[in-house]
Backbone as a ProteinNet text record, in pm:
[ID]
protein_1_A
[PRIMARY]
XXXXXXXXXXXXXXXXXXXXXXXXXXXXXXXXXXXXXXXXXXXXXXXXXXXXXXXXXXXXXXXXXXXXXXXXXXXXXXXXXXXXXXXXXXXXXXXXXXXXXXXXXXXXXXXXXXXXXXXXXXXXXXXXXXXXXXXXXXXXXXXXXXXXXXXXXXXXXXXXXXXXXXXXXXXXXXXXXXXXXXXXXXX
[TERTIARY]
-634.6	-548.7	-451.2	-316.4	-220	-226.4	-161.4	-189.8	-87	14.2	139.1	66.4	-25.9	-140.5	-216.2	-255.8	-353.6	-256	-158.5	-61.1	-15	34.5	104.7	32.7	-122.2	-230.2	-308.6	-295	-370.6	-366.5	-234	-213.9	-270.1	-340.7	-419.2	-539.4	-587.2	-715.6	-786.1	-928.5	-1007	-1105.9	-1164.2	-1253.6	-1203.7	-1093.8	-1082.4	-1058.5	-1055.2	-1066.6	-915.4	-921.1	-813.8	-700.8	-734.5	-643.6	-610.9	-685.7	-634.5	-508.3	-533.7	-464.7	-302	-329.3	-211.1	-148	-153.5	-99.2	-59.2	-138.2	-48.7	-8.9	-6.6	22	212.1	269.8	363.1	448	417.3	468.6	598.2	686.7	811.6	791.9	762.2	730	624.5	551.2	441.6	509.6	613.7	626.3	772.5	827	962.3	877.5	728	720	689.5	682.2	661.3	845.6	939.3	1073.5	1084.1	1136	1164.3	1313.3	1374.5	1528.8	1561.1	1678.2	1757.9	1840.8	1845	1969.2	2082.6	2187	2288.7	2303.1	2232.4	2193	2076.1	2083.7	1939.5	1911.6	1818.1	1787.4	1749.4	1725.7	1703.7	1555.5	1529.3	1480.8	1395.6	1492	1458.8	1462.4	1550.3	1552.7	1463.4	1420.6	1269.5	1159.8	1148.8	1038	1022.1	1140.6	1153	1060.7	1104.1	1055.9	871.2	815.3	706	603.8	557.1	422.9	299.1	198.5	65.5	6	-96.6	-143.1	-294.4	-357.9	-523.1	-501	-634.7	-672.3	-854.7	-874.6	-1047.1	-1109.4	-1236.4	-1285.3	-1455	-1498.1	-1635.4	-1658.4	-1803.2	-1871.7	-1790.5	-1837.2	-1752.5	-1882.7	-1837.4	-1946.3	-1991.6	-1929.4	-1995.3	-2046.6	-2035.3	-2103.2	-2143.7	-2207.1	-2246.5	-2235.4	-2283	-2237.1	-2114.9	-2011.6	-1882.8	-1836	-1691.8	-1613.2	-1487.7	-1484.2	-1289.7	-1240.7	-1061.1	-992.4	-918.4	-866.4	-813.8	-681.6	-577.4	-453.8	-369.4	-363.8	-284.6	-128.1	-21.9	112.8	157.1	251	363.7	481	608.3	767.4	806.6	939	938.9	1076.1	1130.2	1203.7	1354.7	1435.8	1545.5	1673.9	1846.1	1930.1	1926.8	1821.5	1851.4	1747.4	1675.8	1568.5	1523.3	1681.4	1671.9	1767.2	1737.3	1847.7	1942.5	2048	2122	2128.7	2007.3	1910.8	1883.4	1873.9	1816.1	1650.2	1615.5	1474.7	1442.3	1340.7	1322.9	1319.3	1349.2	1407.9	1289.3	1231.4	1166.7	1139.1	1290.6	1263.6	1172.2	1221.7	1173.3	1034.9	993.5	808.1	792.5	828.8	759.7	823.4	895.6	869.1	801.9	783.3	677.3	518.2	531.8	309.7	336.5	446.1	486.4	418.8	476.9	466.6	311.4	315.5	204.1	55.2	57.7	-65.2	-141.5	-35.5	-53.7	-52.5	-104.6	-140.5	-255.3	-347.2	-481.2	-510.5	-440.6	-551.4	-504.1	-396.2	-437.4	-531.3	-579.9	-681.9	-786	-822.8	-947.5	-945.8	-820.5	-856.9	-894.8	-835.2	-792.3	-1030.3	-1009.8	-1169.2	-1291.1	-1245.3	-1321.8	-1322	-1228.4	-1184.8	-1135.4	-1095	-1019.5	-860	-849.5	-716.3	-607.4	-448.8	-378.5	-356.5	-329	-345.5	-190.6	-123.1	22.7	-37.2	13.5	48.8	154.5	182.9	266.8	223.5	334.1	316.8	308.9	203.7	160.8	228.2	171	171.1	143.8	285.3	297.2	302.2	166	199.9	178.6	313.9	305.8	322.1	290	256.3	344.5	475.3	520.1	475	409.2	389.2	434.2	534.8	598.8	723.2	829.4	924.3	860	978	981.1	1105.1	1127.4	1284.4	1343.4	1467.2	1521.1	1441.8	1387.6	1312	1138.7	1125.4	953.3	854.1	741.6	665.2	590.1	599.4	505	426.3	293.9	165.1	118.5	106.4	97.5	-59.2	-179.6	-338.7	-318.5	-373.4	-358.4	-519.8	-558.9	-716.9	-742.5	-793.5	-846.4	-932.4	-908	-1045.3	-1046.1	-1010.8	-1121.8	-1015.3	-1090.8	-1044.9	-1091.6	-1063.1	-1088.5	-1075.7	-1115.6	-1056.7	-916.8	-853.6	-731.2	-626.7	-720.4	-653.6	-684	-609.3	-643.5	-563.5	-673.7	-594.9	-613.6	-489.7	-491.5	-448	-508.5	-445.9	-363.1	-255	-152.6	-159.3	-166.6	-150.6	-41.8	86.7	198.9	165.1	153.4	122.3	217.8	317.9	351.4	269.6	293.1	234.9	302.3	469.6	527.9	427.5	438.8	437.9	297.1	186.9	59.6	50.5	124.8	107.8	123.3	55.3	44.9	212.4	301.9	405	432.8	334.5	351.6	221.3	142.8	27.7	6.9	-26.1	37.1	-100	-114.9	-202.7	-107.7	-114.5	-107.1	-164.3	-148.5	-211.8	-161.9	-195.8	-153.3	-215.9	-168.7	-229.6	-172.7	-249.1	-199.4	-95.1	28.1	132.7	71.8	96.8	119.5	192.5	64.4	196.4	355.6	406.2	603.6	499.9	616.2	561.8	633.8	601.8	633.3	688.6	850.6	920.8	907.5	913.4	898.1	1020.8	1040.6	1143.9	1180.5
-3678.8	-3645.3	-3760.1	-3753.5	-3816	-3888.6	-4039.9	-4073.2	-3976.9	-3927.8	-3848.4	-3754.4	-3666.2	-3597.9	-3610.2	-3714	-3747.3	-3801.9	-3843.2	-3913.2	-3795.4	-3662.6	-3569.8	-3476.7	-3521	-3419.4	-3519	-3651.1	-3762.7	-3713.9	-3667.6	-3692	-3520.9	-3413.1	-3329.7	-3289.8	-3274.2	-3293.3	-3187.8	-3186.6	-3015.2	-3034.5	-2961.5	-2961	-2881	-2807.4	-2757.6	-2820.2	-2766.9	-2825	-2900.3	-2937.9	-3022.1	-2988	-2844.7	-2749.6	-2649.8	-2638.3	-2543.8	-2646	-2757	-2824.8	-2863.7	-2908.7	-2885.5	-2743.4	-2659.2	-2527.4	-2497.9	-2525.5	-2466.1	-2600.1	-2700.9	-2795.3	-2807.4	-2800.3	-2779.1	-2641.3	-2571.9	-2450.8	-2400.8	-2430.3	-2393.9	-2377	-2470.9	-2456.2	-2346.1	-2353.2	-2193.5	-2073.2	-2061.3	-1876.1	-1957.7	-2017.2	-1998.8	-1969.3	-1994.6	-1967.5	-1774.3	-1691	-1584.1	-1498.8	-1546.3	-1518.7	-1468.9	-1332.5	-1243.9	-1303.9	-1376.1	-1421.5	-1553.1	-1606.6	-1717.6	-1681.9	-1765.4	-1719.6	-1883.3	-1867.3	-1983.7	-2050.7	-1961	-2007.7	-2015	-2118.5	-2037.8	-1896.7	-1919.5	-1740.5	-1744	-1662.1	-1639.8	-1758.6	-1833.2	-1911.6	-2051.6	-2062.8	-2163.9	-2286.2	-2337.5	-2473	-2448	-2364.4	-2412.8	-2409.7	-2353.7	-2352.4	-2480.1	-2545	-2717.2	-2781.4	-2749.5	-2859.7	-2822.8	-2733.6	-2736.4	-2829.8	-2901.9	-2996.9	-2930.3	-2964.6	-2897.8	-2981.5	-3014	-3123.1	-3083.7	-2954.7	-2886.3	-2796.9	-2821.3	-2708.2	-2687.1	-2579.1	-2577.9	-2496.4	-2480.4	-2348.7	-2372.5	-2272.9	-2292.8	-2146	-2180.9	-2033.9	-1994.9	-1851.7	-1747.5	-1813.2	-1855.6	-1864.1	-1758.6	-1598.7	-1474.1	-1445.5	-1466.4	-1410	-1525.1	-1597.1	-1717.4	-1655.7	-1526.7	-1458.6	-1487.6	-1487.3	-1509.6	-1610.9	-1641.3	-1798.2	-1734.6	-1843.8	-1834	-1911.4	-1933.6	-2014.2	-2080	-2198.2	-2252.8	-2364.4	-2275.8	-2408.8	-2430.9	-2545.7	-2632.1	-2658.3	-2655.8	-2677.2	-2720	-2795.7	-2826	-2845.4	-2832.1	-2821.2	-2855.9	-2925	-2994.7	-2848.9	-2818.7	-2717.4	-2766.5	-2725.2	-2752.6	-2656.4	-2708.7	-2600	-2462.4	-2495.6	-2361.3	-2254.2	-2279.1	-2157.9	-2157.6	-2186.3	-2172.7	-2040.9	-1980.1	-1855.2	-1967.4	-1872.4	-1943.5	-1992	-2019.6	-2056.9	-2175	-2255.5	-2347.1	-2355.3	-2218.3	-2220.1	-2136.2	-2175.4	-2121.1	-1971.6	-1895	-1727.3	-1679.1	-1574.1	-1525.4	-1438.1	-1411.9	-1417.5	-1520.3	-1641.8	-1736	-1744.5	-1758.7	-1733.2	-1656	-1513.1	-1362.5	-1444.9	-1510.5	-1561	-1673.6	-1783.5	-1844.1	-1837.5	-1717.7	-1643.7	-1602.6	-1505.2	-1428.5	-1505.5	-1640.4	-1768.3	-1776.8	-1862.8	-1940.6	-1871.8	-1787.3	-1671.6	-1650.1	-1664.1	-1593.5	-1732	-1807.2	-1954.1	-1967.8	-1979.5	-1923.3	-1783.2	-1678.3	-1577.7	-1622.2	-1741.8	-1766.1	-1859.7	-1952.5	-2049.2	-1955.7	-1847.1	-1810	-1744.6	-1654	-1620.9	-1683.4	-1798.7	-1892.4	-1983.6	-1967.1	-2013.7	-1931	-1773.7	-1700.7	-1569.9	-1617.9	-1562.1	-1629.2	-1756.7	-1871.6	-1837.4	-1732.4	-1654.3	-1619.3	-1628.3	-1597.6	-1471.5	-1408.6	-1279.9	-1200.5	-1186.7	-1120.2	-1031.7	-1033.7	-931.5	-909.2	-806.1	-772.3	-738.7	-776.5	-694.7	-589.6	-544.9	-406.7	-392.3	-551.7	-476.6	-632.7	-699.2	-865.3	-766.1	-845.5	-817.3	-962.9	-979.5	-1092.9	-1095.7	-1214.2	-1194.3	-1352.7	-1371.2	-1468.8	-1542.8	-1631.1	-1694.5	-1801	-1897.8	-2010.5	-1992.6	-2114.7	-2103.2	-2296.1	-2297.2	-2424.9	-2450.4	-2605.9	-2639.2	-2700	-2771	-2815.4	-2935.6	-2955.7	-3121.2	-3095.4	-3013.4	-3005.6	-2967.9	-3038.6	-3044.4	-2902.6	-2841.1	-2743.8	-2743.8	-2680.5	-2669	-2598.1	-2524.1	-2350.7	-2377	-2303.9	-2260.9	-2147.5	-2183.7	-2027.9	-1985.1	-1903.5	-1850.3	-1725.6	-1693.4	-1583.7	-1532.7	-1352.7	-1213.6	-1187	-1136.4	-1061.4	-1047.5	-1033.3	-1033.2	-924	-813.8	-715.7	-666.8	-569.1	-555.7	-492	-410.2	-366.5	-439.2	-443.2	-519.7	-666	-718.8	-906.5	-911.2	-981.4	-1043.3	-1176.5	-1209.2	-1340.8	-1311.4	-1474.2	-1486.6	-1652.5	-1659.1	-1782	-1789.6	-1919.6	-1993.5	-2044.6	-2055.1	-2146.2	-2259.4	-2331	-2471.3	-2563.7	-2579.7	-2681.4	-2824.3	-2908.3	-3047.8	-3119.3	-3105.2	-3185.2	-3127.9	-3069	-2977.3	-2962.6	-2934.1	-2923	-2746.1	-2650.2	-2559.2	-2437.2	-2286.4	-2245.3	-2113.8	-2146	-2074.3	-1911.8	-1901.9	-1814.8	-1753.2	-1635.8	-1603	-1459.1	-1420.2	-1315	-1307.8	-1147.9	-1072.8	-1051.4	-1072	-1052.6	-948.5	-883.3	-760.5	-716.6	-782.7	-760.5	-682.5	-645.9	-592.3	-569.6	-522.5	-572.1	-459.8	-501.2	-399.8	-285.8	-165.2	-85.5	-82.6	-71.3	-149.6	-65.7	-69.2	-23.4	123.7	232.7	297.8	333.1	360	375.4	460.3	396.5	570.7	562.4	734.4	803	828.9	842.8	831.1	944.6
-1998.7	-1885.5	-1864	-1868.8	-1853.9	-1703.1	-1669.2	-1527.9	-1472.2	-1508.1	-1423.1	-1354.8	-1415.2	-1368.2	-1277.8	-1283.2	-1170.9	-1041.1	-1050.8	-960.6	-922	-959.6	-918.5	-799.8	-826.3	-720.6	-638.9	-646.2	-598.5	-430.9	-391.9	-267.6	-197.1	-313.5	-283.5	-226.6	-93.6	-81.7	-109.6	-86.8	-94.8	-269.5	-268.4	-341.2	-462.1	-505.8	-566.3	-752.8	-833.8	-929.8	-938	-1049.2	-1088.7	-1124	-1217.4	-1279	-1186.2	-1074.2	-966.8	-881.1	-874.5	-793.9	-847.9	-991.7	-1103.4	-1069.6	-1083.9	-1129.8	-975.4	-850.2	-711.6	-640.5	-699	-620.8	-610.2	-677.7	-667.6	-625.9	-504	-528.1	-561.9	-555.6	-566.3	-724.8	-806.7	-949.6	-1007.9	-925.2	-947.4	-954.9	-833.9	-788.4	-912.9	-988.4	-1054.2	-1194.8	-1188.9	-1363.5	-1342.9	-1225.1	-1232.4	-1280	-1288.5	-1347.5	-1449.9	-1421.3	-1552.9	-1670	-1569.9	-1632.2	-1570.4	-1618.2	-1562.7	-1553.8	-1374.1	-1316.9	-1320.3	-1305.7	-1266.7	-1158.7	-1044	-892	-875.6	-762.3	-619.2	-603.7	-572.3	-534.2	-405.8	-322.8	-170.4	-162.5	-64.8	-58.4	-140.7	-220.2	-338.5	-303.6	-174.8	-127.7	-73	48	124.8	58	-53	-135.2	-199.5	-303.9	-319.5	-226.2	-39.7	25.1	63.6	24.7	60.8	-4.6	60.1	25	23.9	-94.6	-63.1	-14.9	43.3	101.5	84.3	89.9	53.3	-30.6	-100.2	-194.6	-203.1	-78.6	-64.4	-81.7	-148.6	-175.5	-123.3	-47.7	61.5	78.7	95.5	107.4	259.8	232.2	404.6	511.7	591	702.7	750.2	769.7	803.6	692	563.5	444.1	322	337	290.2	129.1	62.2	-93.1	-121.4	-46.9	-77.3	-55.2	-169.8	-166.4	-88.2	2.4	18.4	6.7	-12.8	-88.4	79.3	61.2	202.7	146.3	147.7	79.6	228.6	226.7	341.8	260.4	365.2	305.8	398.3	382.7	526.4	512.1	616.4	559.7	665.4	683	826.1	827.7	947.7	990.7	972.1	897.5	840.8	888.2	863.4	914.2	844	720	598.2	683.8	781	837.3	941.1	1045.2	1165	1200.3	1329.6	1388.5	1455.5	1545.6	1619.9	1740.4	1769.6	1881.9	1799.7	1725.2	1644.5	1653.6	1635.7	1590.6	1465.6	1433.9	1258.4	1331.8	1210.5	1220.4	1177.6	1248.6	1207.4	1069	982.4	841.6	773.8	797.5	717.2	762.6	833.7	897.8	829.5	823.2	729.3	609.4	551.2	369.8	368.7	437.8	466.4	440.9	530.3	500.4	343.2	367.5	261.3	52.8	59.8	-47.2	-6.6	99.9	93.3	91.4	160.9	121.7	-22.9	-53.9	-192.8	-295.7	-243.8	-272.2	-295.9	-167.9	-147.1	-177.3	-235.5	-333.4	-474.1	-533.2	-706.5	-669.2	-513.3	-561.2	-602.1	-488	-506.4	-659.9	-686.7	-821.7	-956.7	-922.8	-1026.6	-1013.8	-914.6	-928.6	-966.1	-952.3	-931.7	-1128.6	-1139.8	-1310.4	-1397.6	-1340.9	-1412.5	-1522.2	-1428.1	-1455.7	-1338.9	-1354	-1264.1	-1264	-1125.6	-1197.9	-1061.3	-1139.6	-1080.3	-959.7	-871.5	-724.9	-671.3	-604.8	-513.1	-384.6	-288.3	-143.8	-77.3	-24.7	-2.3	165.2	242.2	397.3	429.9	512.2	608	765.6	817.1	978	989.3	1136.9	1194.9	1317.3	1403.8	1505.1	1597.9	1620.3	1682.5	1810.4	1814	1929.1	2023.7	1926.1	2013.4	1885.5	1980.2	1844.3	1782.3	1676	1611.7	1625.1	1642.3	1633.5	1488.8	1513.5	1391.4	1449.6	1322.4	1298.2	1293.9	1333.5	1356.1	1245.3	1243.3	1169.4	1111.1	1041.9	1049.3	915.2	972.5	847.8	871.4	744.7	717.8	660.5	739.1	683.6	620	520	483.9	435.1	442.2	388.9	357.6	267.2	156.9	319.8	304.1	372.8	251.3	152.8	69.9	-39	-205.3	-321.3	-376.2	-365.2	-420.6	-551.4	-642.1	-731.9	-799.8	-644.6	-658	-544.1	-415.7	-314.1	-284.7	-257.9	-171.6	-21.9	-16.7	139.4	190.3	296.7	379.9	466.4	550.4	690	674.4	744.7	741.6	882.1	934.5	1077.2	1055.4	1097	1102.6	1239.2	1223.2	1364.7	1297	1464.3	1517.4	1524.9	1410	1415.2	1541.4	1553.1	1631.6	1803	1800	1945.3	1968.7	1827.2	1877.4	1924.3	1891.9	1919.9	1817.3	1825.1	1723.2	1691.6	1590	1564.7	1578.4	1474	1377.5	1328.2	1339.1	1221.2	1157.7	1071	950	862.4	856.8	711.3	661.6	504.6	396.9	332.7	280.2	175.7	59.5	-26	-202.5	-295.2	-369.8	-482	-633.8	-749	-859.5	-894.4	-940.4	-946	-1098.1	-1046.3	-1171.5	-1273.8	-1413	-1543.8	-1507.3	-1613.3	-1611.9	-1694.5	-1685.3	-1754.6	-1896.9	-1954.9	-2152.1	-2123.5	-2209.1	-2265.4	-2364.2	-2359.7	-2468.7	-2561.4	-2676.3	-2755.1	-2787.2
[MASK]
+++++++++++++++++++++++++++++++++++++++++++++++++++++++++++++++++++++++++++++++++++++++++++++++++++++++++++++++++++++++++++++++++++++++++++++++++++++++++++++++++++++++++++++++++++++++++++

Protein backbone atom coordinates (compact mmCIF):
# COMPACT_ATOMS: atom_id res chain seq x y z
CA UNK A 1 0.00 0.00 0.00
CA UNK A 2 1.41 3.22 -1.20
CA UNK A 3 1.82 6.13 1.76
CA UNK A 4 -0.49 8.49 -0.71
CA UNK A 5 -3.02 5.87 0.36
CA UNK A 6 -2.92 5.85 3.63
CA UNK A 7 -2.54 9.80 3.76
CA UNK A 8 -5.58 10.18 1.44
CA UNK A 9 -8.06 8.27 4.20
CA UNK A 10 -5.90 9.01 7.37
CA UNK A 11 -8.21 11.84 8.10
CA UNK A 12 -11.26 9.02 7.76
CA UNK A 13 -12.79 7.79 10.78
CA UNK A 14 -15.18 4.61 11.39
CA UNK A 15 -14.42 1.17 11.22
CA UNK A 16 -14.83 0.53 7.82
CA UNK A 17 -12.29 -1.18 5.74
CA UNK A 18 -9.66 0.48 3.97
CA UNK A 19 -10.85 -0.19 0.49
CA UNK A 20 -14.26 0.97 1.48
CA UNK A 21 -12.76 4.15 2.68
CA UNK A 22 -10.46 4.52 -0.63
CA UNK A 23 -13.28 4.06 -3.09
CA UNK A 24 -16.03 6.61 -1.08
CA UNK A 25 -13.73 8.73 0.46
CA UNK A 26 -13.46 11.00 -2.12
CA UNK A 27 -16.92 11.52 -3.36
CA UNK A 28 -17.04 13.72 -6.08
CA UNK A 29 -14.48 11.14 -7.66
CA UNK A 30 -16.83 8.11 -6.92
CA UNK A 31 -20.27 9.38 -8.51
CA UNK A 32 -17.65 10.83 -11.82
CA UNK A 33 -16.35 7.14 -12.30
CA UNK A 34 -20.31 6.19 -12.78
CA UNK A 35 -20.05 8.46 -16.46
CA UNK A 36 -21.21 7.09 -19.52
CA UNK A 37 -19.12 9.99 -21.61
CA UNK A 38 -16.91 13.08 -21.38
CA UNK A 39 -18.13 16.07 -21.22
CA UNK A 40 -16.04 19.64 -21.83
CA UNK A 41 -17.91 21.11 -18.77
CA UNK A 42 -19.24 20.83 -15.29
CA UNK A 43 -22.27 19.19 -15.07
CA UNK A 44 -25.12 20.28 -12.70
CA UNK A 45 -23.54 20.11 -9.37
CA UNK A 46 -19.92 19.17 -9.87
CA UNK A 47 -18.42 22.08 -7.82
CA UNK A 48 -20.42 21.16 -4.67
CA UNK A 49 -19.62 17.74 -5.05
CA UNK A 50 -15.51 18.76 -5.35
CA UNK A 51 -16.22 20.43 -1.96
CA UNK A 52 -17.60 17.58 0.00
CA UNK A 53 -15.35 16.07 2.76
CA UNK A 54 -15.86 12.54 4.10
CA UNK A 55 -14.95 12.62 7.46
CA UNK A 56 -16.85 8.70 8.60
CA UNK A 57 -17.07 5.59 7.25
CA UNK A 58 -19.04 3.06 9.93
CA UNK A 59 -20.47 -0.12 9.79
CA UNK A 60 -22.38 -1.62 13.30
CA UNK A 61 -24.90 -3.99 13.99
CA UNK A 62 -28.86 -2.33 13.82
CA UNK A 63 -29.58 -1.74 17.44
CA UNK A 64 -33.43 -2.80 16.69
CA UNK A 65 -32.07 -5.86 14.88
CA UNK A 66 -28.72 -6.82 16.19
CA UNK A 67 -28.81 -9.76 12.61
CA UNK A 68 -28.31 -6.82 10.63
CA UNK A 69 -25.29 -4.34 9.58
CA UNK A 70 -25.84 -0.72 8.78
CA UNK A 71 -23.62 1.51 6.97
CA UNK A 72 -23.11 5.28 8.66
CA UNK A 73 -20.97 7.82 6.23
CA UNK A 74 -20.44 11.31 7.74
CA UNK A 75 -19.69 14.27 5.13
CA UNK A 76 -19.52 17.90 5.52
CA UNK A 77 -19.56 21.14 3.08
CA UNK A 78 -19.47 24.51 4.38
CA UNK A 79 -22.57 26.55 2.47
CA UNK A 80 -21.31 28.41 -0.53
CA UNK A 81 -22.82 31.24 -3.24
CA UNK A 82 -23.15 28.09 -5.73
CA UNK A 83 -26.28 26.63 -3.29
CA UNK A 84 -27.88 29.32 -1.86
CA UNK A 85 -31.68 30.89 -2.99
CA UNK A 86 -32.07 34.56 -2.95
CA UNK A 87 -32.63 34.81 0.55
CA UNK A 88 -28.95 33.69 0.95
CA UNK A 89 -29.87 30.38 2.28
CA UNK A 90 -28.98 27.03 0.77
CA UNK A 91 -32.04 26.19 -1.73
CA UNK A 92 -33.77 23.63 -1.13
CA UNK A 93 -32.66 21.95 -4.50
CA UNK A 94 -29.35 21.59 -3.30
CA UNK A 95 -30.51 19.83 0.18
CA UNK A 96 -32.74 17.31 -2.17
CA UNK A 97 -29.08 16.75 -4.25
CA UNK A 98 -27.31 16.76 -1.17
CA UNK A 99 -29.34 13.52 0.56
CA UNK A 100 -29.77 12.81 -3.02
CA UNK A 101 -25.26 12.01 -3.33
CA UNK A 102 -24.69 11.38 0.00
CA UNK A 103 -27.22 8.62 0.76
CA UNK A 104 -26.17 6.68 -1.61
CA UNK A 105 -22.75 6.74 0.03
CA UNK A 106 -23.84 4.76 2.89
CA UNK A 107 -25.76 2.06 0.68
CA UNK A 108 -22.11 1.42 -1.57
CA UNK A 109 -20.63 1.31 2.16
CA UNK A 110 -23.05 -1.17 3.19
CA UNK A 111 -22.89 -2.88 -0.19
CA UNK A 112 -19.48 -2.67 -0.70
CA UNK A 113 -19.16 -4.58 2.89
CA UNK A 114 -21.84 -6.77 2.50
CA UNK A 115 -20.89 -8.32 -1.36
CA UNK A 116 -17.67 -6.64 -1.72
CA UNK A 117 -19.12 -5.29 -4.91
CA UNK A 118 -20.48 -1.83 -6.16
CA UNK A 119 -23.50 -2.23 -7.34
CA UNK A 120 -25.31 0.71 -9.70
CA UNK A 121 -28.80 2.30 -8.48
CA UNK A 122 -31.19 4.64 -9.27
CA UNK A 123 -33.82 6.85 -7.63
CA UNK A 124 -37.07 5.54 -6.99
CA UNK A 125 -38.64 8.10 -4.27
CA UNK A 126 -36.46 11.51 -2.08
CA UNK A 127 -38.91 12.71 0.65
CA UNK A 128 -37.72 15.63 2.51
CA UNK A 129 -38.57 17.34 5.20
CA UNK A 130 -37.11 21.23 5.79
CA UNK A 131 -36.60 22.36 9.16
CA UNK A 132 -34.31 25.45 9.70
CA UNK A 133 -32.47 27.26 6.93
CA UNK A 134 -28.49 27.42 6.52
CA UNK A 135 -26.67 30.54 5.61
CA UNK A 136 -23.78 31.54 3.33
CA UNK A 137 -20.80 30.42 5.44
CA UNK A 138 -22.24 27.65 7.63
CA UNK A 139 -21.03 24.53 8.51
CA UNK A 140 -22.98 21.66 7.50
CA UNK A 141 -22.67 17.70 8.13
CA UNK A 142 -24.67 15.43 6.37
CA UNK A 143 -25.43 11.63 8.60
CA UNK A 144 -26.32 9.60 6.47
CA UNK A 145 -27.45 5.77 7.44
CA UNK A 146 -28.50 2.61 5.67
CA UNK A 147 -32.86 1.12 6.70
CA UNK A 148 -32.53 -1.66 4.65
CA UNK A 149 -30.62 -3.38 1.59
CA UNK A 150 -32.77 -5.30 -0.13
CA UNK A 151 -32.41 -7.34 -2.97
CA UNK A 152 -34.26 -5.07 -5.45
CA UNK A 153 -34.80 -2.04 -3.15
CA UNK A 154 -32.32 0.10 -0.64
CA UNK A 155 -32.83 2.67 1.58
CA UNK A 156 -31.58 5.78 3.70
CA UNK A 157 -32.02 8.35 5.97
CA UNK A 158 -29.68 11.82 5.67
CA UNK A 159 -29.72 14.42 8.67
CA UNK A 160 -28.42 17.71 7.22
CA UNK A 161 -27.14 19.66 10.76
CA UNK A 162 -26.10 22.94 11.14
CA UNK A 163 -22.53 22.67 12.86
CA UNK A 164 -22.41 26.56 12.90
CA UNK A 165 -25.90 26.98 14.53
CA UNK A 166 -26.15 23.55 16.33
CA UNK A 167 -29.42 22.98 14.70
CA UNK A 168 -31.02 20.37 12.51
CA UNK A 169 -31.43 21.65 8.44
CA UNK A 170 -32.63 19.35 6.49
CA UNK A 171 -33.70 15.32 6.70
CA UNK A 172 -34.65 12.92 3.70
CA UNK A 173 -35.50 8.97 2.72
CA UNK A 174 -33.93 7.85 0.05
CA UNK A 175 -35.23 4.86 -1.92
CA UNK A 176 -33.16 3.17 -4.65
CA UNK A 177 -33.09 0.46 -6.63
CA UNK A 178 -31.21 -1.51 -9.27
CA UNK A 179 -32.04 -0.03 -12.72
CA UNK A 180 -33.46 -2.43 -15.40
CA UNK A 181 -30.88 -3.74 -17.94
CA UNK A 182 -31.39 -1.45 -21.56
CA UNK A 183 -33.33 -3.61 -23.58
CA UNK A 184 -31.80 -5.57 -26.85
CA UNK A 185 -32.70 -4.66 -30.28
CA UNK A 186 -33.56 -6.73 -32.41
CA UNK A 187 -32.14 -6.58 -35.91
Amino acid sequence: MASEDIMSIAHIKGNASDDIKRVLGNPAAFFRTFRTQDFNHQLFGDAISDRLVCTEISLHKKPEEPKKVEAKVVVEITVEEDMVNGGGNIHGGCSAFLIDMCSTLSLTALNMNTTGEIIPSVSQALNIVYHSPAGLGDKLRLVNTTLTLGARAHSARTEIWNVTHHRLVASGTHIKMQPSPPPKHIL
